[in-house]
Structure formats: C-alpha cells, structure tokens
XYZ file of C-alpha atoms in Angstrom:
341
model
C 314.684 121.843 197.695
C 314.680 121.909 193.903
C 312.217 120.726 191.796
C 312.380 116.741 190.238
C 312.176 116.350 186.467
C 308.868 115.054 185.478
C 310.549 112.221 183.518
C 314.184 111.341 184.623
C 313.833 112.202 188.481
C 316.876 114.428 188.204
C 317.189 117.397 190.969
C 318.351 119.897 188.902
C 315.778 120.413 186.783
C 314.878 123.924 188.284
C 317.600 125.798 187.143
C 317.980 124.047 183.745
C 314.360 123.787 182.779
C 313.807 120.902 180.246
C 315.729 117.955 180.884
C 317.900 117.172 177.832
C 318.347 113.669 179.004
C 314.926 113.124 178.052
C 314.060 114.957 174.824
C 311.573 114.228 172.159
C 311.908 117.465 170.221
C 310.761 116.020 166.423
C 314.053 116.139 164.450
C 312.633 119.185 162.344
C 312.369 121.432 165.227
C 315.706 123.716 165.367
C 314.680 125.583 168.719
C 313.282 124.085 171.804
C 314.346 124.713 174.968
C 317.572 126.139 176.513
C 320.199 124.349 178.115
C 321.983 124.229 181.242
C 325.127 126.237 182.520
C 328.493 124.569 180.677
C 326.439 122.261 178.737
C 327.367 121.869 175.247
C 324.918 120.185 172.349
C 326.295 119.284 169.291
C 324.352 118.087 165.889
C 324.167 116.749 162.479
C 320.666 117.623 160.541
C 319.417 116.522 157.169
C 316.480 117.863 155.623
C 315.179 116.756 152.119
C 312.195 117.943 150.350
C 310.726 116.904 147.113
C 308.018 118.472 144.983
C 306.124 117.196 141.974
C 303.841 118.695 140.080
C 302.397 122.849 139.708
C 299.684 124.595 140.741
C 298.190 128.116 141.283
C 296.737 128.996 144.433
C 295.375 125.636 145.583
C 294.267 124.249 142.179
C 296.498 122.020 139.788
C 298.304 123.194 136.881
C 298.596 121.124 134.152
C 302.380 121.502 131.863
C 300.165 122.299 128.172
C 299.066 125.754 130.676
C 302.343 126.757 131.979
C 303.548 125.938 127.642
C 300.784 129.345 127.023
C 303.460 131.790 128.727
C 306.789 129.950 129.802
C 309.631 128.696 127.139
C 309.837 125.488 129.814
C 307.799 124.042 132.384
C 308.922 122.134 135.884
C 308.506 118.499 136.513
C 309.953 117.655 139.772
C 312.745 119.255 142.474
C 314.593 117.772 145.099
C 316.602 120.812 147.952
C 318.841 118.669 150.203
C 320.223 120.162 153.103
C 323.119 119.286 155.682
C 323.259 121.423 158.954
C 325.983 121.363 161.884
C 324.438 123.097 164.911
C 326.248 123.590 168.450
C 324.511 124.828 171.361
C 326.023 126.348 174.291
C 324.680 127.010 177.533
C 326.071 130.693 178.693
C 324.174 130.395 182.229
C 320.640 128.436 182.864
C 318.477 130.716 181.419
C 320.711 131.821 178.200
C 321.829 129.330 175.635
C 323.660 130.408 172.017
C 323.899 128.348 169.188
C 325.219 128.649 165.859
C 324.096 126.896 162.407
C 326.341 125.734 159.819
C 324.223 124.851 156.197
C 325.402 122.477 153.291
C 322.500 122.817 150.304
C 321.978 121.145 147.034
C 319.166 121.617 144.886
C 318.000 119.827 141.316
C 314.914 120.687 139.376
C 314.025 118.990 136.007
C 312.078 120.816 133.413
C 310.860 120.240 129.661
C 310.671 122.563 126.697
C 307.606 123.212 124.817
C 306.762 121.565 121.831
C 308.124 124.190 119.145
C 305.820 123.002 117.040
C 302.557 123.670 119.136
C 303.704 127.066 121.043
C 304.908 129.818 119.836
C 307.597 131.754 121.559
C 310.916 134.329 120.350
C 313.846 132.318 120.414
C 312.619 129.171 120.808
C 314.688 127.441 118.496
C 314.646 123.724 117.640
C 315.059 121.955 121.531
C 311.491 120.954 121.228
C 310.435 118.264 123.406
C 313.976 118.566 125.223
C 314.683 117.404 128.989
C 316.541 120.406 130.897
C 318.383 120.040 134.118
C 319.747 122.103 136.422
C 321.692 121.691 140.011
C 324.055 123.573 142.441
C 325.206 123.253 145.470
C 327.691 124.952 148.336
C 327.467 126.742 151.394
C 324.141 127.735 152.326
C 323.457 130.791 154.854
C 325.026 131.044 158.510
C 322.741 131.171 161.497
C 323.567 132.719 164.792
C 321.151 132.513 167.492
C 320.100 133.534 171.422
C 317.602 132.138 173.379
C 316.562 133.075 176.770
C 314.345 131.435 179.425
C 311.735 134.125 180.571
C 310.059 131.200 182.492
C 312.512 127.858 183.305
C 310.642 125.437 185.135
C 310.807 121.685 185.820
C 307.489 121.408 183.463
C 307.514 124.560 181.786
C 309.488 126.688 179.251
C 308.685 129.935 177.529
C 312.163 130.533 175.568
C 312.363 134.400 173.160
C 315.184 133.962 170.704
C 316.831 136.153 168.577
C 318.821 135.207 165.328
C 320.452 137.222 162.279
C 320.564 135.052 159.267
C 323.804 135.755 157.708
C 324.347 135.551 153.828
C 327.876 133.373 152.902
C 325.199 131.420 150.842
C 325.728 132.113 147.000
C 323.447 134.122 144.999
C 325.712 134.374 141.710
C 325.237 130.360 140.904
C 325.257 130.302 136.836
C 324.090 127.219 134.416
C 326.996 125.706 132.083
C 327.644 126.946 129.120
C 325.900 124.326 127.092
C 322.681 124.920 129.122
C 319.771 125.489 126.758
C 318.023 128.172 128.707
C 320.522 129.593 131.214
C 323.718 129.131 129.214
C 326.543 131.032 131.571
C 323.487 133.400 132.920
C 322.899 133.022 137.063
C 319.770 130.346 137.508
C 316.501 131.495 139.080
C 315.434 132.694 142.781
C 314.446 128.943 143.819
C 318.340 127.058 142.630
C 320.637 129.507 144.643
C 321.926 128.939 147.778
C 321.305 131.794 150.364
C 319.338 135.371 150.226
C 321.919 137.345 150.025
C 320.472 139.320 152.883
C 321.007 139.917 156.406
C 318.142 139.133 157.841
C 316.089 139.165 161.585
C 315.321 136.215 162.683
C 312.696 136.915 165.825
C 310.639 133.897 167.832
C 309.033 132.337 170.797
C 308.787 129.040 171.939
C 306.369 127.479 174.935
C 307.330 124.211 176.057
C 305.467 121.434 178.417
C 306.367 118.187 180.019
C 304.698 116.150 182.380
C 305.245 112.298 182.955
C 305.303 111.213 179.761
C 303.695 113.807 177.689
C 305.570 116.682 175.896
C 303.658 119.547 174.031
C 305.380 122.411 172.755
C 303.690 125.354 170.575
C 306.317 128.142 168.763
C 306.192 131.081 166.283
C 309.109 132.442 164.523
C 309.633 134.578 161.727
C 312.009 135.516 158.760
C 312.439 139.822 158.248
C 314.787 140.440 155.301
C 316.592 143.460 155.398
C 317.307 145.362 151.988
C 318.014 143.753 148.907
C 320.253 141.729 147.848
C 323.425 142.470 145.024
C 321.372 140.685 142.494
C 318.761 143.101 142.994
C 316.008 141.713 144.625
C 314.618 140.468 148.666
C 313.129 136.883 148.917
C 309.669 137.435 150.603
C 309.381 137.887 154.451
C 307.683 134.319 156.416
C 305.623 133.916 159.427
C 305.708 129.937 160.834
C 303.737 128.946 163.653
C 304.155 125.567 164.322
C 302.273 123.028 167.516
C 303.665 119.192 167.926
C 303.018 116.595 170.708
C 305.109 113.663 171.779
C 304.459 110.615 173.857
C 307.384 109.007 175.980
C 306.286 104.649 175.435
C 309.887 103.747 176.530
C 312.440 104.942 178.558
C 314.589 105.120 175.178
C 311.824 105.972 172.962
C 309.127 108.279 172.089
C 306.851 109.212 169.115
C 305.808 113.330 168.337
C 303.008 114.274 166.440
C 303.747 117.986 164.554
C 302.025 120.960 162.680
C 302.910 123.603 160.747
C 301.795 126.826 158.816
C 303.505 128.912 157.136
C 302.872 132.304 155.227
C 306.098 133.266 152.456
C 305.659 136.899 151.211
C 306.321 137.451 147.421
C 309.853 138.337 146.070
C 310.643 141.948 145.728
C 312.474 143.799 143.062
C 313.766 141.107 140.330
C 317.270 139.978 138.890
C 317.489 142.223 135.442
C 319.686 139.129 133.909
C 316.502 137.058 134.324
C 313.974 136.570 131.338
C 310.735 136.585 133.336
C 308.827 133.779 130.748
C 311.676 131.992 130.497
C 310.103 129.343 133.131
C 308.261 129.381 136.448
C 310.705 129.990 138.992
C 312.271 132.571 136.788
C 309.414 134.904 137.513
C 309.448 136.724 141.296
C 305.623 136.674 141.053
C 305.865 132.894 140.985
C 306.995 132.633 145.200
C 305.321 132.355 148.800
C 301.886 131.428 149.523
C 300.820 129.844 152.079
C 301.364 126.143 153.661
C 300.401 123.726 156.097
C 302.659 120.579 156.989
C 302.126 117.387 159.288
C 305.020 115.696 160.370
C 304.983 111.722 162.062
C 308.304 111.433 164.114
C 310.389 108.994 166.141
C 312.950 109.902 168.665
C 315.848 107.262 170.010
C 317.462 108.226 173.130
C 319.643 105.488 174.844
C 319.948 105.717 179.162
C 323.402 102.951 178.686
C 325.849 102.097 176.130
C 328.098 103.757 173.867
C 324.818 105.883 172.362
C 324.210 107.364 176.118
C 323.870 110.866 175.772
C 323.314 110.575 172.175
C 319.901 111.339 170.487
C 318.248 109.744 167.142
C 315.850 110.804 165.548
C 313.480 111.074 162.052
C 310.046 112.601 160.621
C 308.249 112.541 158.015
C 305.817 115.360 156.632
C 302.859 115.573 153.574
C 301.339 118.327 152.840
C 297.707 118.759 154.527
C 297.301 122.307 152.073
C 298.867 124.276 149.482
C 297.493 128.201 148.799
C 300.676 129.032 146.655
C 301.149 132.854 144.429
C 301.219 132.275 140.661
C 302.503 128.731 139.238
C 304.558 127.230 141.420
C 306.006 123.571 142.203
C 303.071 121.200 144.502
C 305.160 120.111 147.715
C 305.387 116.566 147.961
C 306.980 115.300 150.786
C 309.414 116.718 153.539
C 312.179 113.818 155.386
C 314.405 115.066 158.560
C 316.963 113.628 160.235
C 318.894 114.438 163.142
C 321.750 113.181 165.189
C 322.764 114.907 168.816
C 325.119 114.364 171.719
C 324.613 116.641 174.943
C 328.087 116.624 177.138
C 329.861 119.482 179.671
C-alpha cells in the first residue's frame, strides 16, 4: 500500500516524493524537489538586491580611498530581476524546467574632486553625480532534475542545467555619459555572461509532520570566454533552510547561504581599468554568507487553491569580497506558483 504524505495524508506520495500541495520552499530557492508524472508548475519570481557602501575583503572602504586610484567611486546599486519558470514532470522521478530572466540594474557613482586628485583626463565634472542603468533579457536556464531517492519524507534530487547566454554583453552608456560616453559599461551593468555555462547540483530534502529541512549545493562552471573577451568567475553555493508548517495555509522557513565567486578572467580591452571599481576584473567574487526570514501562503479552498505565495527577506551575516567592491545590503524575493495536470 503506498506510503501517506507526512502533511496532507495523500496516498500518492510514494511515487511523487514531496507533496507539492504542501510546500514551504523559501521563495529564493529555484530547485527543490521534483514533481509528479503530468504535473505542470508554473511561476513568476522577483528578486531585488541593493548594496550601499565599499569595502575590501571584509573591512570598509571609505569614497576619499577609492578617489587615490579610480576617476569615480560607487555609492549605491539596485539589480532587479523578473523570472518565468515552468516545471514539468517527465515521469515521477524526472522533472525539467526552464527559466525565463527579465534584469535591470542602476548604480550611482560620483567623480572626484578635480581639485584634490589628480588623474589624466579628468576634466572639469568635479564633484559630478554619474548614473548608469540597462536592462533586457537576462540569460536562459534549462534544467533536469532527477530523484535518486523519492520518498514520502525524503528527497535527494541531482540536477543538471546549461546556462545559456541571450543575455547582452554589448550594453553601452549614452553618448552624453561622462565616463562611458557610447563605450560598453562595466562587468557588473550587463545583462548575461556571454557564456555557456554548466550548471551542476544536489539537493536533500526532509519532511515530517510539520517540519521541512532541506540542505543543497550547486555550482556555476563557465565555459570559455566570452566575445567581449573575458569569463565572469566560476561560484560554489551551498545553501541549508528550515521551515515550520503553523497553519494548514501557512508556514515560516528559516535559510542560509554561502557562497564563493571566483575572480573575472581575461578583461574587456575597451575598458579603462581606473576608470571606477567595477571597471576593474580584479574588483569581483569573494566570498558571502546570507540569512533569509521567509513566509509561504498556500490556500487548501478558494480561487488561490493550488496557488502558492510567498516572500523573504535576507542581510548579510559576512562579506570577504576581492579588491573594492560594493557592501551588500539587503536581498527581497518574491514568488508566485500554481501546480495543475
């Protein structure tokens, strides 16, 4: 006779492993569990970041430091990103799904004080507020995951993904930029790698009654470089959360996560390196560690049945970062999801 879900009761939970009806993954957790034969999972995502402030390694960087070597210094950056994602269930143990990306990113900077620093070119902008945006198509995500182990209360899911690069790497500030007039803007304010890249991982999920504890590692391998002439740095995330069922309809998670960003290789020739921060490839990866509060909605009646809502909100808990870079201030995600057959 087959095995009872640990939180709904429903018999089929055997062959289909987690039961969807019932899921408090935290809304910035793209890979869970698989689903069952025929069933489809559809799902809007928003994730925001914003980041205030510099340092190097894990002490702060004041702007009069970054003046010494860079034409312009960062003061705060906001990357914005929409995601469609559709799951598919191919039979109960294999599950595809697919990753559609909308970014936009803004970063403000100032110009040194011509009259204190001394740089070629400088001009006369001194004291000047510079800011740059874009925004398109990010990178396309294609994905398999399959259930080595598929039990009522546990889940050990391998996926395998290929990032593929229809995000832009040519993005270019206007012509009456100060710094980057008609010239393509740094590593950190394009869209995609420009890369195909391997994306490898393994998840471990648990549920019993109303407790949910699921512990993954995943990683980024970027193959080649890109037409610009460079490779954004290989990543390693391993990432633990928790989550606590109070309601039928409602349940809180508890997350972690570390990550480790390898530096840029190669460079973009068209780039002056002390032109700012982000300009220079020294100036990327490190290594981080997030902690995410989240909420998950998930109605049993109604018009909402079948439908999942849910937030979290991340700080940073530390910051070990290569050269100067921007401090991480806070991290928001949102997600909306509908299960049907």
């Amino acid at each position: 006779m087959p095995a009872k879900c640990q939180t709904t009761g429903e018999s089929n939970c055997e062959v289909g492993g987690c039961c969807c009806s019932d899921d408090p993954t935290p809304a910035g957790v793209m890979i869970s569990h698989v689903h069952k034969k025929n069933e489809w999972m559809l799902s809007y995502r928003y994730m925001g970041m914003g980041m205030k402030g510099l340092v190097s390694g894990t002490a702060s960087v004041d702007k009069e430091s970054v003046f010494v070597n860079y034409l312009m210094a960062p003061d705060d950056m906001r990357m914005d990103m929409h995601m469609l994602m559709g799951m598919y269930g191919i039979t109960h143990r294999l599950t595809v799904m697919a990753m559609l990306n909308y970014n936009s990113n803004s970063m403000q900077m100032s110009m040194f004080d011509a009259g204190v620093h001394n740089h070629p070119g400088m001009g006369s902008s001194q004291g000047a507020m510079h800011p740059m945006k874009t925004s398109g198509l990010g990178d396309t995500r294609l994905h398999a995951l399959y259930s080595f182990v598929n039990r009522a209360s546990h889940q050990v899911v391998a996926s395998a993904g290929v990032n593929i690069p229809t995000g832009s790497i040519q993005k270019k500030g206007g012509g009456d930029e100060m710094i980057y007039a008609n010239e393509r803007l740094p590593y950190s304010m394009q869209l995609g790698s420009g890369t195909m890249d391997v994306l490898p991982g393994i998840t471990y999920l648990y549920q019993q009654g109303k407790i949910t504890f699921s512990a993954q590692a995943t990683a980024v391998m970027r193959m080649g470089r890109n037409a610009a002439g460079y490779t954004l740095g290989n990543e390693s995330v391993f990432g633990s959360w928790a989550a606590y069922r109070w309601l039928s309809f409602f349940s809180t998670s508890l997350r972690v996560e570390a990550s480790d960003a390898k530096r840029i290789k190669g460079y973009d020739e068209s780039m002056y390196y002390f032109s700012e921060p982000s300009a220079n490839p020294y100036n990327y990866g490190g290594k981080r560690v997030n902690v995410y509060a989240g909420i998950v909605l998930q109605p049993k009646s109604g018009i909402l049945k079948s439908q999942r809502l849910s937030f979290e909100y991340g700080i940073p808990a530390y910051q070990d970062l290569n050269g100067i870079q921007m401090k991480q201030a806070q991290t928001m995600n949102a997600s909306w999801s509908m299960n049907f057959n």
